Tab-separated table of C-alpha atoms and ligand atoms in Angstrom:
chain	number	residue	atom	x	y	z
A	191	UNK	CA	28.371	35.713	-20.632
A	192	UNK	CA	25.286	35.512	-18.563
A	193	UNK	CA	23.334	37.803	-21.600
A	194	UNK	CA	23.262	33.985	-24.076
A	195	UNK	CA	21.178	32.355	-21.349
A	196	UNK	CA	17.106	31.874	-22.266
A	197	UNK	CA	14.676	31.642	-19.621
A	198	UNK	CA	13.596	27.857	-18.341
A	199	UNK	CA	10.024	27.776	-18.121
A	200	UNK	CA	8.438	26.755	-14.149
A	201	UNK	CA	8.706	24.180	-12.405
A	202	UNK	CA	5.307	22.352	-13.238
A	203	UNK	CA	4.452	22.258	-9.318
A	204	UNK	CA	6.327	24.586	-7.443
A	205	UNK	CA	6.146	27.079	-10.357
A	206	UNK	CA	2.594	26.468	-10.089
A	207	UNK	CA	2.677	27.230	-6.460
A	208	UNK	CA	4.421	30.426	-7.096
A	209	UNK	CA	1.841	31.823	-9.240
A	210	UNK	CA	-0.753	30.925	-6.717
A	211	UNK	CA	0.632	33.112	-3.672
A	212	UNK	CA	0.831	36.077	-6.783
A	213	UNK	CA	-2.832	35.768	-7.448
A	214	UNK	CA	-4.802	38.425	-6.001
A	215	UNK	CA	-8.328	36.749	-5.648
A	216	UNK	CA	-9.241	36.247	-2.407
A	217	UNK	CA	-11.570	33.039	-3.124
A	218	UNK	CA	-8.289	31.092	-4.560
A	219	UNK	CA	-7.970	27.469	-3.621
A	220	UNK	CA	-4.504	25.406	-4.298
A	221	UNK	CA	-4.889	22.049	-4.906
A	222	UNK	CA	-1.073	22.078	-6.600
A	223	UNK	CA	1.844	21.324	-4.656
A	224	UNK	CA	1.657	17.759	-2.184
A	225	UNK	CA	1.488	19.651	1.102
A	226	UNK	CA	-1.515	18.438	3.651
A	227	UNK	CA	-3.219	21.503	5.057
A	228	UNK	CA	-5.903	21.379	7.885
A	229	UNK	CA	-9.470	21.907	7.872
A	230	UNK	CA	-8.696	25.943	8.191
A	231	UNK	CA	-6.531	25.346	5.181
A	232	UNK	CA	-2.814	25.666	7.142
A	233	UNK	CA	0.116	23.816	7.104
A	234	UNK	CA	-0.077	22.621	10.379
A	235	UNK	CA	2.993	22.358	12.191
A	236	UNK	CA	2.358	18.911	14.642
A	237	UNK	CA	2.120	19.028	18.329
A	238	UNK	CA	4.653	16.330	18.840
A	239	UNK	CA	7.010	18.483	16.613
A	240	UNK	CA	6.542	21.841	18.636
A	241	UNK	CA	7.223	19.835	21.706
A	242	UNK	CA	10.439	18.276	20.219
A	243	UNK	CA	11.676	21.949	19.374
A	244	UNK	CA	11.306	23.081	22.951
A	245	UNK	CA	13.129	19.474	24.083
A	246	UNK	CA	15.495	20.338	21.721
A	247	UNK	CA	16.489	23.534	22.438
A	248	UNK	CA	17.227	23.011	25.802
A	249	UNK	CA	19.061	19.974	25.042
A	250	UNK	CA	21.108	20.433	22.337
A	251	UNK	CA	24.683	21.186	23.112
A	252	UNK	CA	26.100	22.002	19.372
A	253	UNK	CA	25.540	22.875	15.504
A	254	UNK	CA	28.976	21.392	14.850
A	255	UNK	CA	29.011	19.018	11.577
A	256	UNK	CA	27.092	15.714	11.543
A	257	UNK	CA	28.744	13.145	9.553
A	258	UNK	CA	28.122	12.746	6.132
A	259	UNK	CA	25.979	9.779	6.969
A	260	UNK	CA	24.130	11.827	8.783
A	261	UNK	CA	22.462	10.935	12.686
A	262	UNK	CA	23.103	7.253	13.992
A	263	UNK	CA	19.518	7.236	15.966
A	264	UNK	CA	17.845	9.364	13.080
A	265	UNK	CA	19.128	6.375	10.331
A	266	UNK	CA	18.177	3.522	13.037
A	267	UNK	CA	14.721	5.119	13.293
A	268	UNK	CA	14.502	5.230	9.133
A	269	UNK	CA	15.046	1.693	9.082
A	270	UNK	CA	13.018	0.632	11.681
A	271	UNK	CA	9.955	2.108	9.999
A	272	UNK	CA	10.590	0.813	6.670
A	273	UNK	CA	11.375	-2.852	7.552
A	274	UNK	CA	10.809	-3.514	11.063
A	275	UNK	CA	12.405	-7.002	11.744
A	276	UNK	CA	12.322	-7.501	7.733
A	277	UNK	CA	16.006	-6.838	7.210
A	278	UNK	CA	19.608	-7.798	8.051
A	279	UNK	CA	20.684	-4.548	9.717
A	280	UNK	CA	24.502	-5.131	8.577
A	281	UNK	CA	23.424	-4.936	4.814
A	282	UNK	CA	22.267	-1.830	4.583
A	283	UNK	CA	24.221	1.371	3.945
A	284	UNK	CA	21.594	4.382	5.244
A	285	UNK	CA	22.373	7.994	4.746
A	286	UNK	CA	20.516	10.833	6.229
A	287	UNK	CA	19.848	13.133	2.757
A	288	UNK	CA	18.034	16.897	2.720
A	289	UNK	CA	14.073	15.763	1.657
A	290	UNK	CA	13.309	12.955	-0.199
A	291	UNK	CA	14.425	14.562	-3.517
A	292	UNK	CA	18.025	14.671	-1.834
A	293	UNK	CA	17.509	10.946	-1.400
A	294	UNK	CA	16.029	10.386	-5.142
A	295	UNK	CA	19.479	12.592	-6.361
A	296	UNK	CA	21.665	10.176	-4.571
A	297	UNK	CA	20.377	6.896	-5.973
A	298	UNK	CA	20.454	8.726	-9.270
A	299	UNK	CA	23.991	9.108	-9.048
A	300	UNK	CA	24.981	6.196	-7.371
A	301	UNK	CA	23.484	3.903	-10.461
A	302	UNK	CA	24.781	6.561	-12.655
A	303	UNK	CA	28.482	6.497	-11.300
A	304	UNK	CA	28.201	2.780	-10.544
A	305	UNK	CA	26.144	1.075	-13.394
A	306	UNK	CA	26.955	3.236	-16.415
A	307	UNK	CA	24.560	2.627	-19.010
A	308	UNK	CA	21.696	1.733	-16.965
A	309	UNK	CA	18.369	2.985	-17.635
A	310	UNK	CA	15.838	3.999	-15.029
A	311	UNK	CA	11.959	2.335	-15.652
A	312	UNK	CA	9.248	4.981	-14.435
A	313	UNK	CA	5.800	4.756	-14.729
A	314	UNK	CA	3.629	6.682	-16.843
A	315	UNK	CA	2.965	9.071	-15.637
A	316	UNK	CA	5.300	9.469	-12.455
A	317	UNK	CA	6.674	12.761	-10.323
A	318	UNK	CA	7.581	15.277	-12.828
A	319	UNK	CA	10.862	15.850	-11.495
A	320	UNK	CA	11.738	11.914	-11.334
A	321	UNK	CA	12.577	12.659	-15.160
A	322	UNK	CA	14.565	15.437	-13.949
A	323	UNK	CA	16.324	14.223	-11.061
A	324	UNK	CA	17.377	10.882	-12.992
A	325	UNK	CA	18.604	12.978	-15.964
A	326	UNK	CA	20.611	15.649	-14.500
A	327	UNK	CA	22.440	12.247	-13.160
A	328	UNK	CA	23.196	11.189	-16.349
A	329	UNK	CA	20.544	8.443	-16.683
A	330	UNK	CA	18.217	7.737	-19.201
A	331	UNK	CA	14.460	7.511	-18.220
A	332	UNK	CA	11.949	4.960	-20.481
A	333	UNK	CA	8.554	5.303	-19.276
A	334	UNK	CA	6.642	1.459	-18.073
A	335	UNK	CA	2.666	1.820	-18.741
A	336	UNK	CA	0.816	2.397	-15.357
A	337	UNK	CA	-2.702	3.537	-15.405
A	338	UNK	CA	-5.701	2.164	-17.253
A	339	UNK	CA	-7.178	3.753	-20.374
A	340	UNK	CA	-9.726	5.888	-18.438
A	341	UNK	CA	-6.404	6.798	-15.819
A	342	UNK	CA	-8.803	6.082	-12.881
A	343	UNK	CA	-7.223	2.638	-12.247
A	344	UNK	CA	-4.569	0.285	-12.563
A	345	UNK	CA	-3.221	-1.065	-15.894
A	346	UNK	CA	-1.087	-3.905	-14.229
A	347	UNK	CA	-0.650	-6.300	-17.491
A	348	UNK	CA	0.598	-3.017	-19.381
A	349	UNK	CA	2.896	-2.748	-16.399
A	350	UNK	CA	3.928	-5.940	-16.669
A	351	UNK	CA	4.535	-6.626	-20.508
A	352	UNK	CA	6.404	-3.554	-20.756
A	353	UNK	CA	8.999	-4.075	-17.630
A	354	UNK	CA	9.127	-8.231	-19.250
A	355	UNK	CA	9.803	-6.835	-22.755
A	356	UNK	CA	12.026	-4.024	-22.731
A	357	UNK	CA	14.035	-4.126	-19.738
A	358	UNK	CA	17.714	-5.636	-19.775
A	359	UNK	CA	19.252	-6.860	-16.587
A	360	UNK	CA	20.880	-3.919	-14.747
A	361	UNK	CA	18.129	-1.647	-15.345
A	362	UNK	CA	16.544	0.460	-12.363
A	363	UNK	CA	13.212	0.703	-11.958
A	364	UNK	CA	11.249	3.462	-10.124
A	365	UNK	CA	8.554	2.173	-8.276
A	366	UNK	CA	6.572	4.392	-5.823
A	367	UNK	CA	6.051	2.460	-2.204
A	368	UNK	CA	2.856	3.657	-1.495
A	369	UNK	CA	0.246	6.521	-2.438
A	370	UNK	CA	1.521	6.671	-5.854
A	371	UNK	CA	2.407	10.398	-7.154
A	372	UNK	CA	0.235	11.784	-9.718
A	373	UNK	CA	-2.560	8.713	-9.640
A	374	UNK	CA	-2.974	7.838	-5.885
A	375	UNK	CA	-3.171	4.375	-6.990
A	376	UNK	CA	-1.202	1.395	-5.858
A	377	UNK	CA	-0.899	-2.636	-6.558
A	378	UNK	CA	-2.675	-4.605	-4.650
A	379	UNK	CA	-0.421	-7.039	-1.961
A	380	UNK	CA	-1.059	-9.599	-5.013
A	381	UNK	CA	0.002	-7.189	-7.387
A	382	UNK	CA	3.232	-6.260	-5.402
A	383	UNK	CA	4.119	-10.149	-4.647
A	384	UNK	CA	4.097	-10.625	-8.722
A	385	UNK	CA	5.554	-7.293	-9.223
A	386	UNK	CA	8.765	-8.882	-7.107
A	387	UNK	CA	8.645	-11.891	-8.885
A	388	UNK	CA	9.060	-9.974	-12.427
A	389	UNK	CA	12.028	-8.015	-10.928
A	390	UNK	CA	13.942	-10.763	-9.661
A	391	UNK	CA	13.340	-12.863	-12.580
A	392	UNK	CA	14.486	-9.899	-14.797
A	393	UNK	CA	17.556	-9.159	-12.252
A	394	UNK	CA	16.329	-5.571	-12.159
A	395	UNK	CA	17.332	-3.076	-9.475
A	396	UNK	CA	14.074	-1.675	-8.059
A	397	UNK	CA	14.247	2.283	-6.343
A	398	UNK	CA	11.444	2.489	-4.310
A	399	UNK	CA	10.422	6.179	-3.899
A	400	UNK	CA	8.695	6.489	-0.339
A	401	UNK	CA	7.644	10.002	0.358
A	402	UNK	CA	3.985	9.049	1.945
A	403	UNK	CA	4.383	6.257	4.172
A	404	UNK	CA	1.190	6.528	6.459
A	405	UNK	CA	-0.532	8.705	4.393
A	406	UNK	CA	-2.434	5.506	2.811
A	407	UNK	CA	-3.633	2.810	4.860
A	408	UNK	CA	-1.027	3.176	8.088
A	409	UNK	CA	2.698	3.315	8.547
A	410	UNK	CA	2.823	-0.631	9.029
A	411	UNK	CA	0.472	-1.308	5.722
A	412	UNK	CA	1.994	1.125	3.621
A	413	UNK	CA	5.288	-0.458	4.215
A	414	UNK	CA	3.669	-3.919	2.747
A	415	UNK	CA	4.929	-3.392	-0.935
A	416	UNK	CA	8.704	-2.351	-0.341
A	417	UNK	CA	8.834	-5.569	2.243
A	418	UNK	CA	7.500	-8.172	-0.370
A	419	UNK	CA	9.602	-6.431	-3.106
A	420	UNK	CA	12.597	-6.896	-0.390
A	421	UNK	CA	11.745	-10.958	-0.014
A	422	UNK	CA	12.097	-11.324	-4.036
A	423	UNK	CA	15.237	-8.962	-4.335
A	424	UNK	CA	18.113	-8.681	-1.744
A	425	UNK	CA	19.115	-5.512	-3.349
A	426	UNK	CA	17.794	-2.527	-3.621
A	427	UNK	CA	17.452	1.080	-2.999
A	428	UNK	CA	14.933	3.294	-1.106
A	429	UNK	CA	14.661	6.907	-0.836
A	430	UNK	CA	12.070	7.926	2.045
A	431	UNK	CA	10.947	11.229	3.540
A	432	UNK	CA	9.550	12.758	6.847
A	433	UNK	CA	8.427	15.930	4.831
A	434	UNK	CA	4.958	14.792	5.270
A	435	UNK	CA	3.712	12.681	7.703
A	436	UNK	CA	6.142	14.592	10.389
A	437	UNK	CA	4.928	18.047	8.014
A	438	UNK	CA	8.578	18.587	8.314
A	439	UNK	CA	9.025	19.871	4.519
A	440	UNK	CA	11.240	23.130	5.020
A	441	UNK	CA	13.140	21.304	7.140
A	442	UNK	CA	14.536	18.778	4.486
A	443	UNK	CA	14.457	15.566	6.603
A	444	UNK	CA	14.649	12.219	4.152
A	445	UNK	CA	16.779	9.286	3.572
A	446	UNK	CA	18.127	6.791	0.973
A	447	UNK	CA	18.575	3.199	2.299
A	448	UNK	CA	20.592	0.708	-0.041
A	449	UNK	CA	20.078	-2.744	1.061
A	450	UNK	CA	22.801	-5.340	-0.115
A	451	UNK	CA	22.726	-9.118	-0.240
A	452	UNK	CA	26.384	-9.161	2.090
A	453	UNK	CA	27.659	-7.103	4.872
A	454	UNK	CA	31.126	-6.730	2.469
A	455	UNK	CA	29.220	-5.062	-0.395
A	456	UNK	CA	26.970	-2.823	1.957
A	457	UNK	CA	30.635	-1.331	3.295
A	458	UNK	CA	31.987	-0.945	0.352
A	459	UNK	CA	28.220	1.040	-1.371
A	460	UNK	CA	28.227	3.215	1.727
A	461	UNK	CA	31.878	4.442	1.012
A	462	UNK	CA	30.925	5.174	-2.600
A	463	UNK	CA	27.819	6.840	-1.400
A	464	UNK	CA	30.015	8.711	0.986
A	465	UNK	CA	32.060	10.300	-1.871
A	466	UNK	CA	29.034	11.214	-4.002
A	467	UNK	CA	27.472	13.116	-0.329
A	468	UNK	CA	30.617	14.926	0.023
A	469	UNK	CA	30.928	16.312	-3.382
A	470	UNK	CA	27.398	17.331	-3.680
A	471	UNK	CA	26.267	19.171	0.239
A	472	UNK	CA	29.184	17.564	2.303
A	473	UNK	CA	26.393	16.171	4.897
A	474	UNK	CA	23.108	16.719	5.343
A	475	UNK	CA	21.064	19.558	7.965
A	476	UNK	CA	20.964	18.710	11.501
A	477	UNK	CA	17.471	20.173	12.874
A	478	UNK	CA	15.020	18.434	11.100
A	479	UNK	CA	16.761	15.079	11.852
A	480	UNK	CA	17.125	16.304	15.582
A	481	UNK	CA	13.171	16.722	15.766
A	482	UNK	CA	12.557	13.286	14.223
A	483	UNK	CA	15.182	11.438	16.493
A	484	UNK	CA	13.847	13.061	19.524
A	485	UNK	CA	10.026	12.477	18.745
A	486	UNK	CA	11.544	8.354	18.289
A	487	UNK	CA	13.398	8.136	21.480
A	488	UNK	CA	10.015	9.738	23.256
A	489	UNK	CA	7.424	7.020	23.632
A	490	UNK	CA	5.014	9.969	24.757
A	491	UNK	CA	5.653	12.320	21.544
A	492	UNK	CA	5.741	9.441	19.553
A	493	UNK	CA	2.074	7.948	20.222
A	494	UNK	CA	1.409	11.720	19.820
A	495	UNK	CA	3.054	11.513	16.349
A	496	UNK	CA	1.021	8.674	15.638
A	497	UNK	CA	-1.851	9.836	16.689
A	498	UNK	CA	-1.642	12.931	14.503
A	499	UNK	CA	-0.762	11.028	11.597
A	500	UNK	CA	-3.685	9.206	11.585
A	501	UNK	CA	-5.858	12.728	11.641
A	502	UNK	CA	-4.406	13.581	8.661
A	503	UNK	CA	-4.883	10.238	7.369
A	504	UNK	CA	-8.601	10.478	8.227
A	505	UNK	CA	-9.114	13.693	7.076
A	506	UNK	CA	-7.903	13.270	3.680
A	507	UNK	CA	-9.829	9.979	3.384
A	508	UNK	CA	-12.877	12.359	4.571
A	509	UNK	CA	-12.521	14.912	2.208
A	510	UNK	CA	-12.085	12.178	-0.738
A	511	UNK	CA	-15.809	11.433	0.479
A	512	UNK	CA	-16.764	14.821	0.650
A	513	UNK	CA	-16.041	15.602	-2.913
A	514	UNK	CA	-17.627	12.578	-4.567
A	515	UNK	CA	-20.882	13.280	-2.934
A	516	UNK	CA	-20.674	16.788	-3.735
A	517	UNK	CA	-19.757	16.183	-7.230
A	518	UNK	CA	-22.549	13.587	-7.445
A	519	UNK	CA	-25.147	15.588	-5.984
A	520	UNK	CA	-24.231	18.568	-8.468
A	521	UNK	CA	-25.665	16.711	-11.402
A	522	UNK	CA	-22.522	16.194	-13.570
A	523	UNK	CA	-22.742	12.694	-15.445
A	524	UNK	CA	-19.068	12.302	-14.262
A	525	UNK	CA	-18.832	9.926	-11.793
A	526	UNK	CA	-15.840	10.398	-9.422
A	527	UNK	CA	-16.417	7.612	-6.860
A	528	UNK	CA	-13.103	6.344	-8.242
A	529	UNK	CA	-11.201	9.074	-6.132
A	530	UNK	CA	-12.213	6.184	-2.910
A	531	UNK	CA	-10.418	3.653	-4.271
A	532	UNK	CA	-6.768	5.895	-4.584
A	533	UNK	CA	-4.854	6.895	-2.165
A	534	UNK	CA	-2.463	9.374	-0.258
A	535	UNK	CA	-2.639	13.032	-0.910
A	536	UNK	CA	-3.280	12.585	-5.214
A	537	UNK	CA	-5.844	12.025	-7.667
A	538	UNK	CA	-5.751	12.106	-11.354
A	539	UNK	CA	-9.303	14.292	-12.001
A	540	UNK	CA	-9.170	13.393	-15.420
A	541	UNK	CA	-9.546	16.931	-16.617
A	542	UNK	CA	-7.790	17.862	-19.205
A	543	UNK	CA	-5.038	20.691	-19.987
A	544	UNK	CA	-7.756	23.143	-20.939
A	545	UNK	CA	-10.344	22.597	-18.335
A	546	UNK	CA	-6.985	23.148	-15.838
A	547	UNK	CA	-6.694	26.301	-17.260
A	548	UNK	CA	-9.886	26.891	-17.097
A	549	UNK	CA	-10.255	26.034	-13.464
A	550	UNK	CA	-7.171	28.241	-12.961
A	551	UNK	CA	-8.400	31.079	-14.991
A	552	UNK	CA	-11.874	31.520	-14.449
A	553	UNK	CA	-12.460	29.554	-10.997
A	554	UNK	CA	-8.795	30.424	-9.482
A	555	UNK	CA	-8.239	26.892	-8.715
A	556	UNK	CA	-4.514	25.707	-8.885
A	557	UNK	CA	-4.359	21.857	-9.837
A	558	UNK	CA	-1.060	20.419	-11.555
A	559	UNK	CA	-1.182	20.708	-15.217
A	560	UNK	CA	-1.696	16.479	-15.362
A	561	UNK	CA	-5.294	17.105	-13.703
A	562	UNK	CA	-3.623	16.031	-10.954
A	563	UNK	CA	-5.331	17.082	-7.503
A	564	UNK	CA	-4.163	17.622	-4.140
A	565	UNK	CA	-7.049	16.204	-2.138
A	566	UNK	CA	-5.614	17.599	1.027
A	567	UNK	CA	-5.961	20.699	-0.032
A	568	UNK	CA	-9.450	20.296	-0.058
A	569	UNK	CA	-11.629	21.738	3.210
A	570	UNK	CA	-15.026	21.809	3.816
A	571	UNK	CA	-14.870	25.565	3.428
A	572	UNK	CA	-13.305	25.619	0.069
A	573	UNK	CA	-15.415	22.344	-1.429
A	574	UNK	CA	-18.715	24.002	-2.146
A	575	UNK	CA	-17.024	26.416	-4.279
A	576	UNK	CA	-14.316	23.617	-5.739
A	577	UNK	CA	-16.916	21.204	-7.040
A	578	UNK	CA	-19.047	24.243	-8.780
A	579	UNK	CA	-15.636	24.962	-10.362
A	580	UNK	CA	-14.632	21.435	-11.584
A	581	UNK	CA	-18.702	21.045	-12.716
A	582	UNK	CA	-18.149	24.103	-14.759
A	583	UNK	CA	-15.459	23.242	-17.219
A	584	UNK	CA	-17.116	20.175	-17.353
A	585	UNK	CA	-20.458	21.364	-18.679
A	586	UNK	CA	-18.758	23.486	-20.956
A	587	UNK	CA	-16.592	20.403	-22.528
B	108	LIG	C1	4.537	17.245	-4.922
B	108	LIG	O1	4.550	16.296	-5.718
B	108	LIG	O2	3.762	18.194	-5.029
B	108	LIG	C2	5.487	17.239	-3.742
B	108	LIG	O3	6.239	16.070	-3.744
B	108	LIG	C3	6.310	18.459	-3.639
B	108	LIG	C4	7.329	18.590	-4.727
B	108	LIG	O4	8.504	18.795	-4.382
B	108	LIG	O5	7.001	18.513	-5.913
């Protein structure tokens, strides 16, 4: 049987990241997959998390079966970040899911199994594997207009006219919370309070995908866009992740919070979402979870947390800096001071296909095949070398 399959071809990041650990050059840099890496290029893994292990170890008393729901403190601590006070605790229905993709799968299917015939709105462009996750759910995905023609800013009118003109009401829409993945640009708090306007007017349901919160401006501000989407629309779904800012990625630790209008419909989502859980991985992995909830309940680790967060924050932000000078002082007539207004770990380059190649070929630098750059990646080792790479394929254009 197995002899009629064909090969799929990679996965346009991970693949990507594949092929980087095969390449033999030693002066390789990988601007590809979103992972943050220090200034010695590593994947750090945080104090506060090392010290949670230790806690953890000596504390925990079983690897029994967590509930399909997943951790009671772990979900508390989810919505406590993403709303503060801003919500009606008995509305939601929160389940602990493996990564933010896990949580992205199980909105898919719930509006799938739920609201047959709805489509899901994404932006162009979005994720690569939004397209994928939302089809292999059965949903169909229509692309809404999102950057400008030069893909350094925001096209916000083309955003708008397309969700007015071709949604119907019912349809999802995919809206990233902060930090936006490929572009690293976001709607202003203007921008969002219209954006909530649209989709209540519309009677959309908006999925907010929140995989960076506190990689942009700070865990409180980056939250600013799902909580004035929330005061226009009393439901919705989110799917969040502690991949990065806890650098928790192997670990799978996410979530996807559905917030109802009534305590009677939350109960009654949660079972469905239940039943999809249990069919798919039963319920989700404890350890991640175990670190999170531990570096919560620890006011010590968790100013710790916080305070490490905001390195990485800061250092991204620096390098961002770093490379616009660099690429200004190397006397390209490309001007890149754009990259300071996006944010997060992304930024559309605006190279195209072949320069990527280029860069990958000739320079060994691994970006995603959108021109889409991981600016954490970046370190003030690697940057001299980066920008006479990206200057390069530009003079050659
Ligand atoms: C990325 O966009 O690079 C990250 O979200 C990692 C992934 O799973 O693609």
């Amino acid at each position: 049987m197995f002899e009629t399959i064909s090969t799929a071809p990679p996965d346009a990041i991970l693949g990507l990241n594949e092929a980087f650990q095969q390449d033999q050059r030693p002066e390789k840099i990988n601007l590809s997959v979103g992972v943050y890496r220090d200034d010695s290029g590593e994947t750090p893994i945080l104090q506060c998390v090392r010290a949670a292990e230790q806690k953890w170890l000596a504390e925990q008393s079983s690897k029994s079966y967590l509930g399909i729901e997943g951790l009671t403190a772990y979900r508390r601590f989810v919505v406590q970040l993403l709303f503060g006070e801003a919500v009606n605790r008995e509305h939601l229905a929160v389940l602990q899911t493996p990564g933010g993709t896990g949580g992205v799968r199980l909105a898919a299917e719930f509006v799938a199994t739920q609201f047959a015939g709805s489509r899901v709105f994404v932006s162009n462009p979005t994720w690569a594997n939004h397209h994928a996750i939302f089809n292999a759910a059965g949903l169909a995905t229509v692309p809404y207009r999102y950057v400008n023609q030069n893909r350094t800013g925001l096209d916000f009118a083309g955003l708008c006219d397309d969700l007015d003109s071709q949604t119907i009401p019912g349809d999802a829409v995919l809206l990233h919370a902060c930090c936006h993945n490929p572009t690293g640009v976001d709607p202003t708090p203007q921008q969002w309070q219209q954006l909530g306007e649209l989709l209540a007017r519309r009677r959309l349901l908006p999925i907010l995908d929140f995989a960076y919160q506190g990689f942009g401006a700070g865990l409180e501000e980056d939250a600013e866009g799902l909580r004035t989407v929330l005061r226009h629309c009393p439901e919705l779904l989110v799917c969040s992740s502690f991949s990065k800012n806890f650098g928790l990625y192997g670990e799978r630790v996410g979530a996807m919070t559905l917030v109802a209008a009534d305590q009677a419909s939350a109960t009654a989502c949660m079972s469905q979402l239940k039943c999809l859980v249990r069919a798919n991985y039963s319920n989700p992995p404890q350890h991640g979870a175990a670190l999170v909830t531990t570096i919560a309940g620890d006011p010590e680790l968790s100013a710790q947390w916080r305070l490490e967060l905001a390195e990485m924050r800061q250092r991204i932000r620096h390098m961002r800096q770093q490379f616009v000078d660099q690429m200004a002082a190397s006397g390209v007539d490309r001007d890149f001071s754009f990259l300071l207004q996006q944010r997060g770990m992304f930024s559309f380059s605006g190279l195209n296909p072949l320069q990527v190649d280029r860069l990958r070929s000739e320079h060994a630098v691994y970006i995603v095949g959108s021109g889409r750059i991981n600016v954490a990646g970046m370190t003030a080792e690697n940057l001299p070398r980066l920008c006479q790479a990206v200057a390069a394929v530009l003079a050659d254009a």
